Coordinates of C-alpha atoms in Angstrom, one line a residue:
Chain A
M1 CA 14.4 -31.6 -80.7
R2 CA 13.0 -33.3 -77.7
E3 CA 12.8 -37.1 -78.1
E4 CA 10.2 -37.8 -75.5
A5 CA 6.6 -36.5 -75.5
I6 CA 6.3 -33.7 -73.0
A7 CA 3.1 -32.6 -71.2
L8 CA 3.9 -29.1 -69.9
Q9 CA 2.4 -28.0 -66.6
A10 CA 2.6 -24.2 -66.8
N11 CA 2.0 -23.6 -63.1
G12 CA 2.3 -25.8 -60.0
L13 CA -1.4 -25.2 -59.3
D14 CA -2.6 -26.5 -62.7
N15 CA -4.7 -29.7 -62.9
V16 CA -4.1 -29.9 -66.7
A17 CA -0.9 -30.0 -68.8
T18 CA -0.4 -29.2 -72.5
I19 CA 1.2 -31.8 -74.8
F20 CA 3.3 -30.5 -77.6
A21 CA 3.8 -33.7 -79.6
E22 CA 2.3 -35.5 -82.5
G23 CA 0.9 -39.1 -82.4
I24 CA -0.5 -39.0 -78.9
V25 CA -3.0 -41.8 -78.8
D26 CA -4.9 -43.6 -76.1
G27 CA -2.7 -45.5 -73.7
I28 CA 0.6 -43.8 -74.6
Q29 CA 3.0 -42.7 -71.8
V30 CA 4.0 -39.0 -71.6
T31 CA 6.4 -37.2 -69.4
V32 CA 4.8 -34.4 -67.3
L33 CA 7.3 -31.5 -66.9
N34 CA 6.4 -29.0 -64.2
S35 CA 7.5 -25.4 -63.9
S36 CA 10.4 -26.3 -61.6
G37 CA 11.7 -28.9 -64.0
K38 CA 10.4 -32.0 -62.2
R39 CA 9.4 -35.0 -64.4
T40 CA 6.7 -37.5 -63.7
S41 CA 5.0 -40.1 -66.0
L42 CA 1.3 -40.1 -67.1
T43 CA -0.8 -42.5 -69.2
V44 CA -2.9 -40.6 -71.7
I45 CA -6.6 -41.5 -72.0
G46 CA -8.0 -40.6 -75.5
D47 CA -6.3 -39.3 -78.6
V48 CA -4.8 -35.9 -78.0
P49 CA -3.9 -33.6 -80.9
Y50 CA -0.7 -31.4 -80.8
G51 CA -1.0 -28.6 -78.3
H52 CA -4.1 -30.0 -76.5
K53 CA -4.5 -30.7 -72.8
V54 CA -4.8 -33.7 -70.5
A55 CA -5.9 -33.9 -66.8
L56 CA -3.1 -34.4 -64.3
V57 CA -5.5 -35.6 -61.6
D58 CA -9.1 -36.8 -61.3
I59 CA -11.4 -33.7 -61.8
A60 CA -15.0 -34.1 -60.6
K61 CA -17.9 -32.6 -62.6
G62 CA -18.4 -29.0 -61.6
E63 CA -14.8 -28.6 -60.4
Q64 CA -12.6 -25.8 -61.6
I65 CA -10.0 -26.5 -64.3
T66 CA -6.8 -24.6 -63.7
K67 CA -4.0 -23.5 -66.2
Y68 CA -1.3 -20.8 -65.6
G69 CA -2.5 -21.0 -62.0
E70 CA -5.9 -19.5 -62.9
E71 CA -9.4 -20.8 -63.8
I72 CA -9.9 -21.6 -67.5
G73 CA -13.3 -23.2 -67.0
V74 CA -15.3 -25.9 -65.2
A75 CA -15.5 -29.7 -65.8
T76 CA -18.9 -30.7 -67.4
H77 CA -18.2 -34.4 -66.7
D78 CA -16.0 -36.4 -64.3
I79 CA -12.6 -36.4 -65.8
R80 CA -9.9 -39.0 -65.0
A81 CA -6.2 -38.3 -64.6
G82 CA -4.6 -38.6 -68.0
E83 CA -7.9 -37.9 -69.9
Y84 CA -8.1 -35.5 -72.8
V85 CA -9.5 -32.1 -71.7
H86 CA -11.1 -29.8 -74.2
V87 CA -14.5 -28.3 -75.2
H88 CA -16.2 -31.7 -74.8
N89 CA -15.7 -31.7 -71.0
L90 CA -14.6 -28.1 -70.2
D91 CA -17.1 -25.3 -70.2
S92 CA -16.2 -21.6 -70.3
M93 CA -17.8 -19.4 -67.6
R94 CA -17.4 -16.1 -69.4
G95 CA -19.1 -14.4 -72.2
R96 CA -22.1 -16.7 -71.7
G97 CA -25.0 -14.7 -73.0
D98 CA -26.8 -18.1 -73.4
L99 CA -26.8 -18.7 -69.6
E100 CA -28.1 -15.2 -68.9
K101 CA -30.8 -15.6 -71.5
E102 CA -31.9 -19.0 -69.9
A103 CA -31.8 -17.4 -66.5
S104 CA -34.0 -14.5 -67.6
N105 CA -36.5 -16.8 -69.4
A106 CA -36.8 -19.1 -66.3
Chain B
M1 CA 21.6 2.9 -75.0
P2 CA 20.2 1.3 -78.2
S3 CA 19.2 3.7 -81.0
F4 CA 17.6 3.6 -84.4
M5 CA 17.6 5.7 -87.6
G6 CA 14.3 7.4 -88.1
Y7 CA 12.6 10.3 -90.0
K8 CA 12.2 13.3 -87.6
R9 CA 8.7 14.8 -87.7
P10 CA 7.6 18.4 -86.7
D11 CA 6.3 17.1 -83.3
G12 CA 9.7 15.6 -82.5
R13 CA 8.7 12.0 -83.0
Y14 CA 10.7 9.7 -85.3
G15 CA 9.2 7.7 -88.1
A16 CA 10.4 4.2 -89.2
R17 CA 8.8 4.9 -92.7
N18 CA 8.3 8.0 -94.8
L19 CA 4.9 7.6 -96.4
V20 CA 2.3 9.8 -97.9
A21 CA -1.1 8.7 -96.4
I22 CA -4.1 8.8 -98.7
V23 CA -7.0 9.1 -96.2
P24 CA -10.6 8.5 -97.4
S25 CA -12.8 10.5 -94.9
V26 CA -15.6 8.0 -95.7
T27 CA -15.8 4.5 -97.2
C28 CA -17.5 6.1 -100.3
A29 CA -14.2 7.7 -101.2
N30 CA -12.2 4.5 -101.1
D31 CA -12.0 3.8 -104.8
V32 CA -10.6 7.3 -105.5
A33 CA -8.0 6.9 -102.7
Q34 CA -7.0 3.5 -103.9
A35 CA -6.6 4.6 -107.5
I36 CA -4.4 7.5 -106.4
S37 CA -2.3 5.3 -104.1
R38 CA -1.8 2.7 -106.9
Q39 CA -0.5 5.3 -109.2
V40 CA 1.9 7.2 -106.9
N41 CA 4.9 5.6 -105.3
G42 CA 5.5 6.1 -101.6
T43 CA 1.8 6.3 -100.8
V44 CA -0.5 4.1 -98.8
A45 CA -4.3 4.3 -98.6
Y46 CA -6.5 3.4 -95.6
L47 CA -9.4 1.6 -97.2
H48 CA -11.9 1.5 -94.2
H49 CA -15.6 1.0 -94.3
Q50 CA -17.0 3.7 -92.0
G51 CA -17.8 7.4 -91.9
C52 CA -21.5 7.9 -92.8
C53 CA -25.0 6.8 -91.6
Q54 CA -23.7 6.1 -88.1
L55 CA -24.6 7.6 -84.8
P56 CA -22.7 10.8 -83.8
P57 CA -20.3 9.1 -81.2
D58 CA -19.2 6.7 -83.9
L59 CA -18.8 9.5 -86.5
D60 CA -16.5 11.3 -84.0
R61 CA -14.7 8.1 -83.4
V62 CA -14.0 7.6 -87.1
T63 CA -12.9 11.3 -87.5
D64 CA -10.6 11.0 -84.5
T65 CA -9.1 7.7 -85.6
L66 CA -8.3 9.0 -89.0
I67 CA -6.7 12.1 -87.5
S68 CA -4.6 9.9 -85.2
L69 CA -3.5 7.8 -88.2
G70 CA -2.3 11.0 -90.0
K71 CA -0.4 12.1 -86.9
G72 CA 1.6 8.8 -86.8
P73 CA 5.3 9.2 -87.2
N74 CA 5.5 6.9 -90.2
V75 CA 3.3 9.3 -92.1
A76 CA 5.2 12.2 -93.7
A77 CA 2.3 13.9 -95.5
V78 CA -1.4 13.4 -95.8
L79 CA -4.0 13.7 -98.6
I80 CA -7.6 13.5 -97.4
V81 CA -10.1 12.3 -100.0
S82 CA -13.6 13.5 -99.0
L83 CA -16.8 12.7 -100.9
G84 CA -18.4 15.9 -99.7
C85 CA -21.7 14.8 -98.0
E86 CA -20.3 12.3 -95.4
G87 CA -21.0 12.2 -91.7
T88 CA -17.4 12.5 -90.6
D89 CA -15.9 16.0 -89.9
H90 CA -13.5 16.3 -92.8
A91 CA -12.9 20.0 -92.1
R92 CA -11.8 19.2 -88.5
M93 CA -9.6 16.4 -89.9
Y94 CA -7.9 18.8 -92.2
E95 CA -7.4 21.5 -89.5
E96 CA -6.1 19.1 -86.9
L97 CA -3.7 17.4 -89.3
C98 CA -2.4 20.8 -90.6
A99 CA -1.7 21.7 -87.0
T100 CA 0.9 18.8 -86.9
G101 CA 3.1 20.9 -89.3
K102 CA 3.1 18.1 -91.9
P103 CA 2.1 18.8 -95.5
V104 CA -1.7 18.2 -95.6
E105 CA -4.0 18.5 -98.6
I106 CA -7.7 17.7 -99.1
I107 CA -9.9 17.0 -102.2
H108 CA -13.7 16.7 -102.4
I109 CA -15.0 14.3 -105.1
Q110 CA -18.4 16.0 -105.5
E111 CA -16.9 19.5 -105.7
L112 CA -14.3 18.4 -108.3
G113 CA -17.0 17.0 -110.5
G114 CA -16.7 13.2 -110.1
V115 CA -14.5 10.3 -109.7
T116 CA -12.1 10.6 -112.7
K117 CA -11.5 14.3 -112.1
A118 CA -10.9 13.6 -108.4
I119 CA -8.4 10.8 -109.3
R120 CA -6.6 13.1 -111.7
E121 CA -6.4 16.0 -109.2
G122 CA -5.5 13.6 -106.3
T123 CA -2.8 11.9 -108.2
D124 CA -1.3 15.2 -109.1
I125 CA -1.3 16.3 -105.5
A126 CA 0.0 13.0 -104.2
R127 CA 2.8 13.0 -106.7
R128 CA 3.9 16.5 -105.5
L129 CA 3.7 15.4 -101.8
A130 CA 5.6 12.2 -102.5
I131 CA 8.5 14.1 -104.2
R132 CA 8.5 16.7 -101.5
V133 CA 9.0 14.2 -98.6
S134 CA 11.1 11.7 -100.5
G135 CA 14.5 13.5 -99.9
L136 CA 14.2 13.5 -96.1
Q137 CA 17.1 11.8 -94.5
R138 CA 17.0 9.5 -91.4
E139 CA 18.5 10.8 -88.2
K140 CA 19.6 9.0 -85.0
A141 CA 16.8 8.5 -82.5
D142 CA 16.8 7.0 -79.1
I143 CA 15.0 3.8 -78.4
S144 CA 12.8 5.7 -76.0
D145 CA 11.3 7.4 -79.1
L146 CA 9.8 4.0 -80.0
V147 CA 6.1 3.3 -79.6
M148 CA 5.7 -0.4 -80.1
S149 CA 2.3 -2.1 -80.4
I150 CA 1.8 -5.7 -79.7
K151 CA -0.9 -8.2 -80.7
C152 CA -1.6 -12.0 -81.0
G153 CA -3.7 -13.4 -83.8
A154 CA -4.6 -16.9 -84.9
S155 CA -3.4 -18.1 -81.5
D156 CA -3.1 -21.7 -80.4
T157 CA -1.7 -23.1 -77.2
T158 CA 1.9 -22.4 -78.3
S159 CA 1.2 -18.7 -78.2
G160 CA 0.8 -18.5 -74.4
I161 CA 3.9 -20.7 -73.8
A162 CA 6.3 -19.4 -76.4
S163 CA 5.6 -16.4 -78.7
N164 CA 3.6 -14.3 -76.3
C165 CA 6.3 -14.9 -73.6
V166 CA 8.9 -13.7 -76.1
I167 CA 7.0 -10.5 -76.8
G168 CA 6.5 -10.1 -73.0
A169 CA 10.3 -10.3 -72.5
V170 CA 10.9 -7.7 -75.3
S171 CA 8.2 -5.4 -73.9
D172 CA 9.8 -5.5 -70.4
R173 CA 13.2 -4.6 -71.9
L174 CA 11.7 -1.7 -74.0
V175 CA 9.8 -0.3 -71.0
D176 CA 13.0 -0.4 -68.9
L177 CA 14.7 1.5 -71.7
G178 CA 12.1 4.3 -71.5
A179 CA 10.1 3.3 -74.6
T180 CA 6.3 3.0 -74.9
V181 CA 4.5 -0.3 -75.4
V182 CA 0.8 -0.6 -76.2
F183 CA -1.3 -3.7 -76.0
G184 CA -5.0 -4.2 -76.5
E185 CA -7.5 -7.0 -77.4
T186 CA -9.9 -6.2 -74.5
T187 CA -11.9 -9.4 -75.3
E188 CA -8.8 -11.3 -74.5
F189 CA -8.5 -9.9 -71.0
I190 CA -11.7 -11.8 -70.0
G191 CA -10.6 -14.2 -67.3
G192 CA -7.3 -12.5 -66.8
E193 CA -8.4 -9.0 -66.0
H194 CA -7.6 -9.3 -62.3
L195 CA -4.0 -10.0 -63.1
L196 CA -3.8 -6.9 -65.3
A197 CA -5.6 -4.7 -62.7
R198 CA -3.1 -5.7 -60.1
R199 CA -0.4 -4.2 -62.3
A200 CA -2.2 -0.8 -62.8
I201 CA -0.2 2.2 -61.4
N202 CA -3.2 3.1 -59.3
G203 CA -6.7 2.1 -58.3
Q204 CA -8.3 4.3 -60.9
V205 CA -6.5 2.6 -63.8
G206 CA -7.2 -0.7 -62.2
Q207 CA -10.9 0.1 -62.3
Q208 CA -10.7 1.3 -65.9
I209 CA -9.4 -2.2 -66.8
Y210 CA -12.3 -3.9 -65.2
D211 CA -14.7 -1.4 -66.8
I212 CA -13.5 -1.9 -70.4
V213 CA -13.6 -5.7 -69.9
N214 CA -17.1 -5.5 -68.5
A215 CA -18.3 -3.3 -71.4
M216 CA -16.8 -5.7 -74.0
E217 CA -18.3 -8.8 -72.3
T218 CA -21.7 -7.2 -71.8
R219 CA -21.8 -6.3 -75.5
A220 CA -21.0 -9.9 -76.4
K221 CA -23.5 -11.3 -73.9
S222 CA -26.3 -9.0 -75.2
I223 CA -26.7 -11.3 -78.2
G224 CA -27.9 -14.0 -75.8
C225 CA -25.6 -16.8 -77.0
D226 CA -22.3 -18.5 -75.9
M227 CA -19.4 -16.4 -77.2
R228 CA -17.4 -19.4 -78.3
R229 CA -16.7 -19.6 -82.1
G230 CA -16.6 -15.8 -82.0
Q231 CA -14.0 -16.0 -79.2
P232 CA -12.2 -18.3 -79.1
T233 CA -12.4 -18.8 -82.9
P234 CA -12.8 -22.3 -84.4
G235 CA -9.1 -22.1 -85.3
N236 CA -8.2 -21.3 -81.6
I237 CA -10.3 -24.3 -80.5
A238 CA -8.7 -26.6 -83.1
G239 CA -5.3 -25.3 -81.8
G240 CA -6.2 -26.5 -78.3
L241 CA -7.6 -23.4 -76.6
S242 CA -10.8 -24.5 -74.8
S243 CA -12.2 -21.3 -73.5
I244 CA -11.8 -17.5 -73.7
E245 CA -10.3 -17.7 -70.2
E246 CA -7.5 -19.9 -71.4
K247 CA -6.9 -17.8 -74.5
S248 CA -6.8 -14.6 -72.4
L249 CA -4.3 -15.9 -69.9
G250 CA -2.0 -16.9 -72.7
A251 CA -2.7 -13.6 -74.5
I252 CA -1.8 -11.3 -71.6
A253 CA 1.6 -12.9 -71.3
K254 CA 2.7 -10.7 -74.2
S255 CA 2.3 -7.6 -72.0
G256 CA 5.2 -8.7 -69.9
S257 CA 5.3 -7.8 -66.2
R258 CA 5.7 -4.0 -66.0
P259 CA 3.2 -1.6 -64.4
I260 CA 0.3 -0.5 -66.6
Q261 CA 0.2 3.3 -66.9
G262 CA -3.3 3.8 -68.2
V263 CA -6.1 2.9 -70.7
L264 CA -6.3 4.7 -74.1
D265 CA -9.7 5.0 -75.9
Y266 CA -9.7 3.3 -79.4
P267 CA -9.0 6.5 -81.4
A268 CA -6.4 8.0 -79.0
F269 CA -2.8 8.9 -79.9
V270 CA -0.2 8.1 -77.2
T271 CA 0.4 10.7 -74.5
T272 CA 4.0 11.9 -73.6
E273 CA 4.0 9.5 -70.6
K274 CA 6.1 6.4 -71.6
G275 CA 5.8 2.9 -70.3
L276 CA 3.3 0.1 -70.8
W277 CA -0.3 1.1 -71.9
I278 CA -3.5 -0.6 -72.8
K279 CA -5.7 0.4 -75.7
D280 CA -9.3 -0.6 -75.7
T281 CA -9.7 -2.7 -78.9
P282 CA -11.4 -5.8 -80.1
G283 CA -9.2 -8.8 -81.1
R284 CA -10.0 -8.8 -84.9
E285 CA -7.0 -7.9 -87.1
P286 CA -8.4 -5.1 -89.3
E287 CA -9.8 -3.1 -86.3
I288 CA -6.9 -3.6 -83.8
L289 CA -4.2 -3.0 -86.3
T290 CA -5.8 0.3 -87.2
G291 CA -6.3 1.2 -83.6
M292 CA -2.6 0.5 -82.8
A293 CA -1.3 2.5 -85.8
A294 CA -3.6 5.3 -84.6
T295 CA -1.7 5.1 -81.3
G296 CA 1.4 6.4 -83.1
A297 CA 3.2 3.0 -83.1
Q298 CA 6.1 2.8 -85.5
L299 CA 5.8 -1.0 -85.6
M300 CA 4.0 -4.0 -84.2
C301 CA 5.2 -7.3 -82.8
F302 CA 2.5 -9.8 -83.7
S303 CA 2.5 -13.3 -82.1
T304 CA 0.8 -16.2 -83.9
G305 CA 0.4 -19.9 -83.5
L306 CA -1.8 -21.0 -86.5
G307 CA -0.3 -18.4 -88.8
A308 CA -2.0 -14.9 -89.3
P309 CA -0.4 -13.1 -92.2
Q310 CA -2.1 -9.6 -92.0
G311 CA -0.3 -6.3 -91.7
F312 CA -1.1 -2.6 -91.9
P313 CA -0.3 -0.1 -94.6
S314 CA 1.8 2.3 -92.5
M315 CA 2.9 0.1 -89.6
P316 CA 5.4 -2.7 -90.2
V317 CA 4.3 -5.9 -88.5
I318 CA 6.9 -8.4 -87.3
K319 CA 5.4 -11.9 -87.2
I320 CA 6.6 -14.1 -84.3
C321 CA 5.4 -17.6 -84.6
G322 CA 5.1 -19.8 -81.5
N323 CA 4.2 -23.1 -83.3
P324 CA 7.3 -24.8 -84.9
H325 CA 5.1 -26.7 -87.4
T326 CA 3.4 -23.5 -88.6
F327 CA 6.7 -21.7 -88.9
E328 CA 8.0 -24.6 -91.1
R329 CA 4.8 -24.4 -93.3
M330 CA 4.4 -20.6 -93.4
E331 CA 8.0 -19.4 -93.2
E332 CA 7.4 -17.0 -96.1
D333 CA 5.0 -15.0 -93.9
M334 CA 6.7 -15.5 -90.5
D335 CA 9.7 -13.3 -89.4
I336 CA 10.8 -15.1 -86.2
N337 CA 10.6 -18.7 -85.1
A338 CA 9.6 -18.8 -81.4
G339 CA 8.6 -22.4 -82.0
L340 CA 12.2 -23.2 -81.0
V341 CA 11.1 -22.5 -77.4
I342 CA 8.5 -25.3 -77.7
T343 CA 11.1 -27.7 -79.2
G344 CA 13.5 -26.9 -76.4
E345 CA 16.2 -25.5 -78.8
R346 CA 16.1 -21.9 -77.6
S347 CA 15.1 -20.1 -74.4
I348 CA 12.5 -17.3 -74.3
E349 CA 15.3 -14.8 -73.7
E350 CA 17.3 -16.0 -76.7
V351 CA 14.4 -15.5 -79.0
A352 CA 13.7 -12.1 -77.4
D353 CA 17.3 -11.1 -78.3
E354 CA 16.5 -12.0 -81.9
V355 CA 13.3 -10.0 -81.9
F356 CA 15.0 -7.0 -80.3
A357 CA 17.6 -7.0 -83.0
K358 CA 14.9 -7.3 -85.7
I359 CA 13.0 -4.4 -84.2
I360 CA 16.0 -2.1 -84.5
R361 CA 16.6 -3.1 -88.1
V362 CA 12.9 -2.7 -89.0
L363 CA 12.8 0.7 -87.4
G364 CA 15.8 1.6 -89.6
G365 CA 14.1 0.6 -92.8
E366 CA 14.4 -3.2 -93.1
M367 CA 11.1 -4.6 -94.4
T368 CA 9.2 -7.3 -92.6
K369 CA 7.9 -10.3 -94.6
N370 CA 4.4 -9.0 -94.5
E371 CA 5.5 -5.5 -95.6
A372 CA 7.5 -6.9 -98.5
I373 CA 4.6 -8.9 -99.8
G374 CA 2.2 -5.9 -99.3
Y375 CA -0.5 -7.9 -97.5
F376 CA -2.3 -5.1 -95.6
S377 CA -5.3 -3.7 -97.5
A378 CA -8.0 -5.1 -95.3
I379 CA -8.2 -2.5 -92.5
D380 CA -11.1 -1.1 -90.6
I381 CA -12.1 1.2 -87.7
H382 CA -13.9 -0.3 -84.7
C383 CA -17.3 1.3 -84.1
L384 CA -19.7 0.6 -81.3
G385 CA -23.2 1.5 -82.6
P386 CA -25.2 0.4 -85.6
V387 CA -25.0 1.4 -89.2
I388 CA -28.3 3.2 -89.8

């Protein structure tokens, strides 16, 4: 088993990384491991459950969030580097019947 | 060249199991089919919920799917249980299944004078079919005779990093050996369809991939709400998947990297062209597992993070778990621990070796955990229109 808490960056283009560790609470240091094996340190903002994501850089509201080198959604708030990223600050852009309904009612 | 021991069928395909399929032509025949199957060893029943009061394209879809299930190489003989007044075409079902050269029988509940008489007659027929096929011996088959289906269910973020990557590695190896691999879950192409279309063997197949994704997304959007909670599911979200795009990008990892030969409609049986194929299915277990068995798959590799235990009556399902904690908790239901990739104890290729070896053993008769426990009665056929 790995001793340190690893935040895995799946692709070099990604602005988020996934932490596969328990007990990740606000202020804790994790090691970011990128796809070529390089390690850097990151301070986590917020409590992050096992398998959830953190931002690797500051992401402005409306900016694309990238994982596997591809878009997984858009930031709904300004997100700081190290901050927990999930449905509270990431919005999906697909399968959004609600947005189409709003647009057609407008 | 790897090989396995299978049951040779009249069409030259090799089965990994030697089952008598009891096929209700409509949901109203389920209880009779189930009673027959419970009574007779070596049988399985497909207890679906379709086949009447549906629009004609869906009735054809149900008829075609049930025919494809009967054609599957794991099925040695078929007993169709018809009510008599249903919307599916039980006469065509009987004719097309007879044309496979397998023993096929049909009973009609209304014509036989009711449920108990149909159970009595069906049990007698199923007993004779079971005895007739039970002496068949396994013969050596080439790995290129394998049709493997793949799926991920109850995914979390470990799926796209570990278990789906393991299945992708296995899929690439099998395609290189001349086998056929089929993946589906069109909903889980949303956000990753451009990556799949790039791997299509030609522009026409690439366009088909965009078309099936667009049709699936349009159906979802027609309800006028955000798809989240339907896809991704609450469990996916609790497991760290924030959007359908993130789920999809992890899901398509299980298709490996080889070219995509074409797109099969939901009821379709595989063609003679080998390689990697897409089948247009939703993600939910009862419907996709039926669709994949209807493809003619002898087995399925099923990736999970949160722990999905479901299987299918006539298609062994190998559960490959990407989350090390889930594997520890649900080891009784999980065949392979791909969580060791997450903990850094194994590489993707090492776990792929383990899966490959398990596939050969399961093809030769070894039971999967799901199969041993018999957790596979909840099946269904994916229809597009309303029940009317």
